[in-house]
Coordinates of C-alpha atoms in Angstrom, one line a residue:
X1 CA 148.1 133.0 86.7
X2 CA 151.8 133.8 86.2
X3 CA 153.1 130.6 86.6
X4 CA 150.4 129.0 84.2
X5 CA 151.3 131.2 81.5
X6 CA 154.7 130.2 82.0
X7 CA 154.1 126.5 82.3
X8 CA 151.8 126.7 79.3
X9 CA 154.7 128.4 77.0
X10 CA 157.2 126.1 78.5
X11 CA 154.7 123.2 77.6
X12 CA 154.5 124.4 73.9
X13 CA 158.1 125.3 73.4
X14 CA 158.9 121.5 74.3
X15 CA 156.5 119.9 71.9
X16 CA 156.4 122.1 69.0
X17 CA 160.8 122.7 68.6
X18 CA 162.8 119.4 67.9
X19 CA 166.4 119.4 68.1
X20 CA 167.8 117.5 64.9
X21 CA 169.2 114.0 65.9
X22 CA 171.6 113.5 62.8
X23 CA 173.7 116.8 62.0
X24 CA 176.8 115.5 60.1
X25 CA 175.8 116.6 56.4
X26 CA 173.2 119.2 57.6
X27 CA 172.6 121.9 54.9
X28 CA 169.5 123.5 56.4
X29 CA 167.3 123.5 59.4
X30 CA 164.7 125.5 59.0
X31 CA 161.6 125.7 61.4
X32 CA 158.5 127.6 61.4
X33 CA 158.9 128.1 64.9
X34 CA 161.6 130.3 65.0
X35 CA 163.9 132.4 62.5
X36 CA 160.7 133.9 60.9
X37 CA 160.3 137.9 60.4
X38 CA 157.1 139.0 59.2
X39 CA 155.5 142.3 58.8
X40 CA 151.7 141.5 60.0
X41 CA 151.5 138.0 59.2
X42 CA 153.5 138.0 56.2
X43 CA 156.7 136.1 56.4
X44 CA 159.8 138.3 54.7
X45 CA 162.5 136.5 55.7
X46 CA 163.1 133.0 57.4
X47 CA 166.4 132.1 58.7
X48 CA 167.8 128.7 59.4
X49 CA 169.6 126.8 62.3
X50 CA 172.6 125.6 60.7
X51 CA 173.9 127.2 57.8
X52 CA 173.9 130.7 57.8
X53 CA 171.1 130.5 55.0
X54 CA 168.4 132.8 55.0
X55 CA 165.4 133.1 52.6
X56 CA 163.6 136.3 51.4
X57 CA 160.6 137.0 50.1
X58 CA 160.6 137.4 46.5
X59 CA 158.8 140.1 45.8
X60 CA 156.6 142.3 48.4
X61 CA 153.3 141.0 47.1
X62 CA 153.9 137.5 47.0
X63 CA 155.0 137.1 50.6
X64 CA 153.6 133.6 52.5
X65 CA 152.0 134.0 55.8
X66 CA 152.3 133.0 59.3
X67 CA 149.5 131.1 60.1
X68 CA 148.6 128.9 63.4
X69 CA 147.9 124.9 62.9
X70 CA 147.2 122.1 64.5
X71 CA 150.0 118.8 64.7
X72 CA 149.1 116.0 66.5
X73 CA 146.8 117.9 68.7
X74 CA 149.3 120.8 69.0
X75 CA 149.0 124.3 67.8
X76 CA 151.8 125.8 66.3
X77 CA 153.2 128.6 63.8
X78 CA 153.3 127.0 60.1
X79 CA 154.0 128.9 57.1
X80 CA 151.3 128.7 54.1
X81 CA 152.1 129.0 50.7
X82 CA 149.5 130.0 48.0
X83 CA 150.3 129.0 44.3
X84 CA 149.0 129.9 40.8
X85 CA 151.2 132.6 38.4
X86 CA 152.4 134.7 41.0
X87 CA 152.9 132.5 44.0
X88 CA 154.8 133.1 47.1
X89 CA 158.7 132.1 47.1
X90 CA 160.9 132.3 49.5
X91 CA 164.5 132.2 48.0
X92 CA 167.9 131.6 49.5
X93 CA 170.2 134.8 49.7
X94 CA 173.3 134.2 51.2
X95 CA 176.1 134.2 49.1
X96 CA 178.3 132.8 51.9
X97 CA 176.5 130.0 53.2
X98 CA 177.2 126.2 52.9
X99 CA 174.7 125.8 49.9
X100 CA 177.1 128.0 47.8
X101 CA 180.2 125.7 47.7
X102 CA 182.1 125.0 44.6
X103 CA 181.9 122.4 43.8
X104 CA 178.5 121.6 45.3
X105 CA 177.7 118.5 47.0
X106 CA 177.0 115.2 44.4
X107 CA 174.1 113.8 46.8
X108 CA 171.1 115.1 48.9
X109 CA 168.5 114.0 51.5
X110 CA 166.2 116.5 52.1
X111 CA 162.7 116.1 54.1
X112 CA 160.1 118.1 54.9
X113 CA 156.9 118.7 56.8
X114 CA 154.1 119.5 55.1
X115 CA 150.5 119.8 54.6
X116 CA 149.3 120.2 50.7
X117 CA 146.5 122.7 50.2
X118 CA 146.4 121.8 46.6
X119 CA 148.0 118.3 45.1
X120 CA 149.5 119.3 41.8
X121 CA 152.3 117.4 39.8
X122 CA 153.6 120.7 38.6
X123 CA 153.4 122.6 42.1
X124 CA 156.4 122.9 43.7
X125 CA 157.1 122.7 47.7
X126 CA 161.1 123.8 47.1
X127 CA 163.9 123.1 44.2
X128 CA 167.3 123.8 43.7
X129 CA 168.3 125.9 41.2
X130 CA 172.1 125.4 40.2
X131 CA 174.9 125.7 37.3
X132 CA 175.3 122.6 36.0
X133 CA 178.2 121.1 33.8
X134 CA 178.2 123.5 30.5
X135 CA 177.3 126.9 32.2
X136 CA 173.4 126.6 32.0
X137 CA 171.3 127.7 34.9
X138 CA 168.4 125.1 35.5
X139 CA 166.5 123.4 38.4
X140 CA 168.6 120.6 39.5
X141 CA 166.2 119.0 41.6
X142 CA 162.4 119.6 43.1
X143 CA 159.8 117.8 45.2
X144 CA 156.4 118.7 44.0
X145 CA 152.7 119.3 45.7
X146 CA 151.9 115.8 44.8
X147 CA 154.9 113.8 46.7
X148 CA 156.9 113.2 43.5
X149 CA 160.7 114.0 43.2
X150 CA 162.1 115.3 40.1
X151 CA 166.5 115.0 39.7
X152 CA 168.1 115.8 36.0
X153 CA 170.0 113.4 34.0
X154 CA 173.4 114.3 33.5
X155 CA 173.0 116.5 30.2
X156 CA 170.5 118.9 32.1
X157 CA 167.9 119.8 29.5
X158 CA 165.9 116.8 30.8
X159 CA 164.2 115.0 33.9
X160 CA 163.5 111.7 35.6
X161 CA 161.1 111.5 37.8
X162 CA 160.0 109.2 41.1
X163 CA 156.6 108.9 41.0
X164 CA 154.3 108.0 43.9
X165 CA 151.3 106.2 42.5
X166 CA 148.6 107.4 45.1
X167 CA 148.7 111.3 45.9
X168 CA 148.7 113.2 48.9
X169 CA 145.6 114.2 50.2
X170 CA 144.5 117.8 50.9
X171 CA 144.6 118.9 54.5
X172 CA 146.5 116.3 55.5
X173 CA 149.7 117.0 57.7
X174 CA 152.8 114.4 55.8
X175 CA 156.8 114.3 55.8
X176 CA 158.0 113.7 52.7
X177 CA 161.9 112.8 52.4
X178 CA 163.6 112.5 49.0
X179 CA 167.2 111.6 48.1
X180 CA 169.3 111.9 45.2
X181 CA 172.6 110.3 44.5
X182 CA 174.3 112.4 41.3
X183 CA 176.7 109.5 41.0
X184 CA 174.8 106.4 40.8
X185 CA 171.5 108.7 39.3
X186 CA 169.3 106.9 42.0
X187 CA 166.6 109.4 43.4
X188 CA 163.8 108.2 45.5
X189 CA 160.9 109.7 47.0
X190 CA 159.4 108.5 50.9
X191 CA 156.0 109.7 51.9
X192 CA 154.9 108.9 55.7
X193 CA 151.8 110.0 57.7
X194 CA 152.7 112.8 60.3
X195 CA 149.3 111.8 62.8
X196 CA 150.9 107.9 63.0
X197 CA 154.5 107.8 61.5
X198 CA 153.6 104.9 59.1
X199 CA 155.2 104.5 56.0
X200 CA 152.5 105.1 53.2
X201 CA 154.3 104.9 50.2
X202 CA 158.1 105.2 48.3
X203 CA 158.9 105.3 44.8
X204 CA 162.6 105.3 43.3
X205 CA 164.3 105.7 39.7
X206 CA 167.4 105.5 38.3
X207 CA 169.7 106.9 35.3
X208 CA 169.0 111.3 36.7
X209 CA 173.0 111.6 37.3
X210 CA 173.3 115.6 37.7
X211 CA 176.6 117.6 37.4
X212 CA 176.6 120.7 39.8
X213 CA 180.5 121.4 38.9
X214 CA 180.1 124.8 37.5
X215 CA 180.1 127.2 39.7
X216 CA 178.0 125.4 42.6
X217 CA 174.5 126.5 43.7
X218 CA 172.8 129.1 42.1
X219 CA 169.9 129.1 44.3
X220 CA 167.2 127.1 46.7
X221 CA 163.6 127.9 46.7
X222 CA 160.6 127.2 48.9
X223 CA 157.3 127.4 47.0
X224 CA 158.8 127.5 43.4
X225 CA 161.0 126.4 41.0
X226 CA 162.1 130.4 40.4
X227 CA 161.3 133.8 41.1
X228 CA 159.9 134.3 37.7
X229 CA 156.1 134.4 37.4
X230 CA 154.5 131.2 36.7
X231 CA 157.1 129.2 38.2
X232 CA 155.7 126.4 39.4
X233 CA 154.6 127.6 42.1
X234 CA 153.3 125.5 45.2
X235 CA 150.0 125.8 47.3
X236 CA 150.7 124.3 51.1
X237 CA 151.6 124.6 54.6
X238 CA 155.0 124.0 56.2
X239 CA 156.6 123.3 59.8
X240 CA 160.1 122.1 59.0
X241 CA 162.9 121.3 56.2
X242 CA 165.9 120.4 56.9
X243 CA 168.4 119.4 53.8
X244 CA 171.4 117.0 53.8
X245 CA 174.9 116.9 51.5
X246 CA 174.6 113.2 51.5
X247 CA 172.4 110.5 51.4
X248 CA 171.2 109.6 54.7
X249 CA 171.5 105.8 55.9
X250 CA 168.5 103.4 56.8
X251 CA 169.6 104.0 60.5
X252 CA 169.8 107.7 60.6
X253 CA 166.6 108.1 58.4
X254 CA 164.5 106.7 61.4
X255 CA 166.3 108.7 63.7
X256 CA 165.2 112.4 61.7
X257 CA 161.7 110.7 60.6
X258 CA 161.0 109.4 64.2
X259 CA 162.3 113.3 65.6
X260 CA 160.2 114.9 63.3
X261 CA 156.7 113.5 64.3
X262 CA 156.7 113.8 68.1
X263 CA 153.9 111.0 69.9
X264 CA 150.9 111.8 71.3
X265 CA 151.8 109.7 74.3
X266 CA 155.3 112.1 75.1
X267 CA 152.5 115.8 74.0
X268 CA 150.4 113.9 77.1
X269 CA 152.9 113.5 79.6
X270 CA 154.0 116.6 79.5
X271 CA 150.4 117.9 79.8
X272 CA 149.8 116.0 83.2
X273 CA 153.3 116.9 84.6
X274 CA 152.3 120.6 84.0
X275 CA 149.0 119.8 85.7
X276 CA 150.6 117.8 88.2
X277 CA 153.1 121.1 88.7
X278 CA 150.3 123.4 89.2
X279 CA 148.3 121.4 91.4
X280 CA 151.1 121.3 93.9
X281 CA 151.6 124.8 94.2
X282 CA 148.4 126.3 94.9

C-alpha cells in the first residue's frame, strides 16, 4: 500500500507541475501547486518561482481559497476567486523584487490559466498597477473575466482595449495570453482551449503606448484592479501565471502555450507505467 501511495503522488506531481520552457524575460511563475500558505483553505500568501515576488491577501476577509479541480482529467489545487465589492485580491509585496525596477520594463507577455466563474467585462483576473509618466498612480494594464486586455495610451487617463468578440464560457478551463508593446502601442489578446490546445480566438489594437518611467511598478494584482472596495474585482479559478518583460516571439509562444496544457496521451502513459510498476512487484 506504501508503494502505491508513493507511485500515486509521484504520478500527480509529474502531471500537475510544468517546468517553464522559455525563462529569459520571466517576471513571475506562479503555480497553484506550490508556494501557497493558507490558513484552512484560505490562501494568505502565494509565492512565485522566479522573482522573489510574493502576493498577500488583502485584507483577512477577502482571502481566495484553495480548492481541488479537475484539468484534463487531473485533479489538482487551483485557487478560486469570488468578485462583487469586496472581492478577494492577492497583491504583490515585495519591494525588492524584479517587478519593482526603475525604469520598468516597456513590453509584457503575460498568460494565464484560468477558468471564469463569472464572464464580466469589468472583472478583473490580474492588473498592473504602476506610476506612469507625470506622477499619477493608475492601472497600467489588465486582462478581464471576459478575455479582453485593456493597456493605456500614453497620457494615462484613458484606455484601449482588445476585444474578443465571443466570450469565455463559465466553467470552462482556458489560457489566455496577452501582450503589450509600450513602444509601438500594439496590445493583443490570445484565448485557447485548455481540454484541446486550439486556438479559439485573438484580438489586437493599436495606439495604447504606456510610460512606466516614474518611479517603476507600483503594484500587480490577482483578482482586482486594487485593494480598494469595488475594484473590479474578478470571479474565477486559477492554476498558473507566469508574466514576461518582453514580448514573446511566435516560436517561444508555442513552446509556453504547448507546456501549459499537458496531453491526455502523456497523463495516460504515465498511468499505465505506474500500473505496469505495481504489477511487477507484487
Amino acid at each position: 500500500m506504501r508503494k502505491l501511495v508513493v507511485l500515486l503522488m509521484l504520478l500527480g506531481a509529474t502531471s500537475m507541475s510544468i517546468a517553464v520552457p522559455v525563462t529569459n524575460g520571466l517576471l513571475v511563475s506562479l503555480d497553484s501547486t506550490q508556494g501557497v500558505t493558507t490558513s484552512g483553505t484560505a490562501v494568505t500568501a502565494w509565492a512565485d518561482s522566479v522573482g522573489g515576488n510574493t502576493f498577500l491577501q488583502a485584507t483577512a476577509s477577502r482571502q481566495p481559497a484553495l480548492i481541488t479541480a479537475t484539468l484534463n482529467g487531473v485533479s489538482q489545487n487551483v485557487i478560486s476567486f469570488t468578485g462583487g465589492t469586496g472581492g478577494d485580491v492577492l497583491a504583490q509585496q515585495s519591494t525588492s523584487s524584479n517587478l519593482n525596477s526603475n525604469p520598468a520594463p516597456s513590453a509584457f507577455t503575460w498568460y494565464v490559466v484560468w477558468n471564469p466563474t463569472v464572464v464580466s467585462t469589468s472583472q478583473r483576473i490580474f492588473a498592473e498597477n504602476a506610476t506612469i509618466n507625470g506622477g499619477t498612480t493608475t492601472t497600467n494594464f489588465g486582462i478581464g473575466t471576459n478575455g479582453t486586455v485593456l493597456a493605456r495610451t500614453n497620457s494615462g487617463t484613458t484606455s484601449a482595449t482588445a476585444v474578443l468578440s465571443t466570450p469565455p464560457t463559465v466553467g470552462v478551463w482556458y489560457v489566455s495570453v496577452g501582450s503589450w508593446d509600450m513602444t509601438t502601442g500594439i496590445a493583443k489578446t490570445v484565448l485557447y482551449d485548455f481540454a484541446t490546445g486550439n486556438l479559439l480566438e485573438q484580438a489586437t489594437i493599436t495606439g495604447a503606448n504606456g510610460i512606466l518611467n516614474n518611479g517603476g511598478f507600483a503594484s500587480f494584482l490577482i483578482g482586482g484592479s486594487s485593494t480598494s472596495a469595488g475594484s473590479n474585482f474578478g470571479s474565477f479559478m486559477i492554476a498558473d501565471l507566469l508574466v514576461y518583460n518582453r514580448v514573446l516571439t511566435t516560436a517561444e509562444n508555442t513552446q509556453v502555450v504547448s507546456s501549459l496544457i499537458p496531453e491526455p496521451a502523456t497523463i495516460t502513459i504515465l498511468a499505465l507505467g505506474a500500473a505496469a510498476l505495481l504489477k511487477r512487484r507484487k
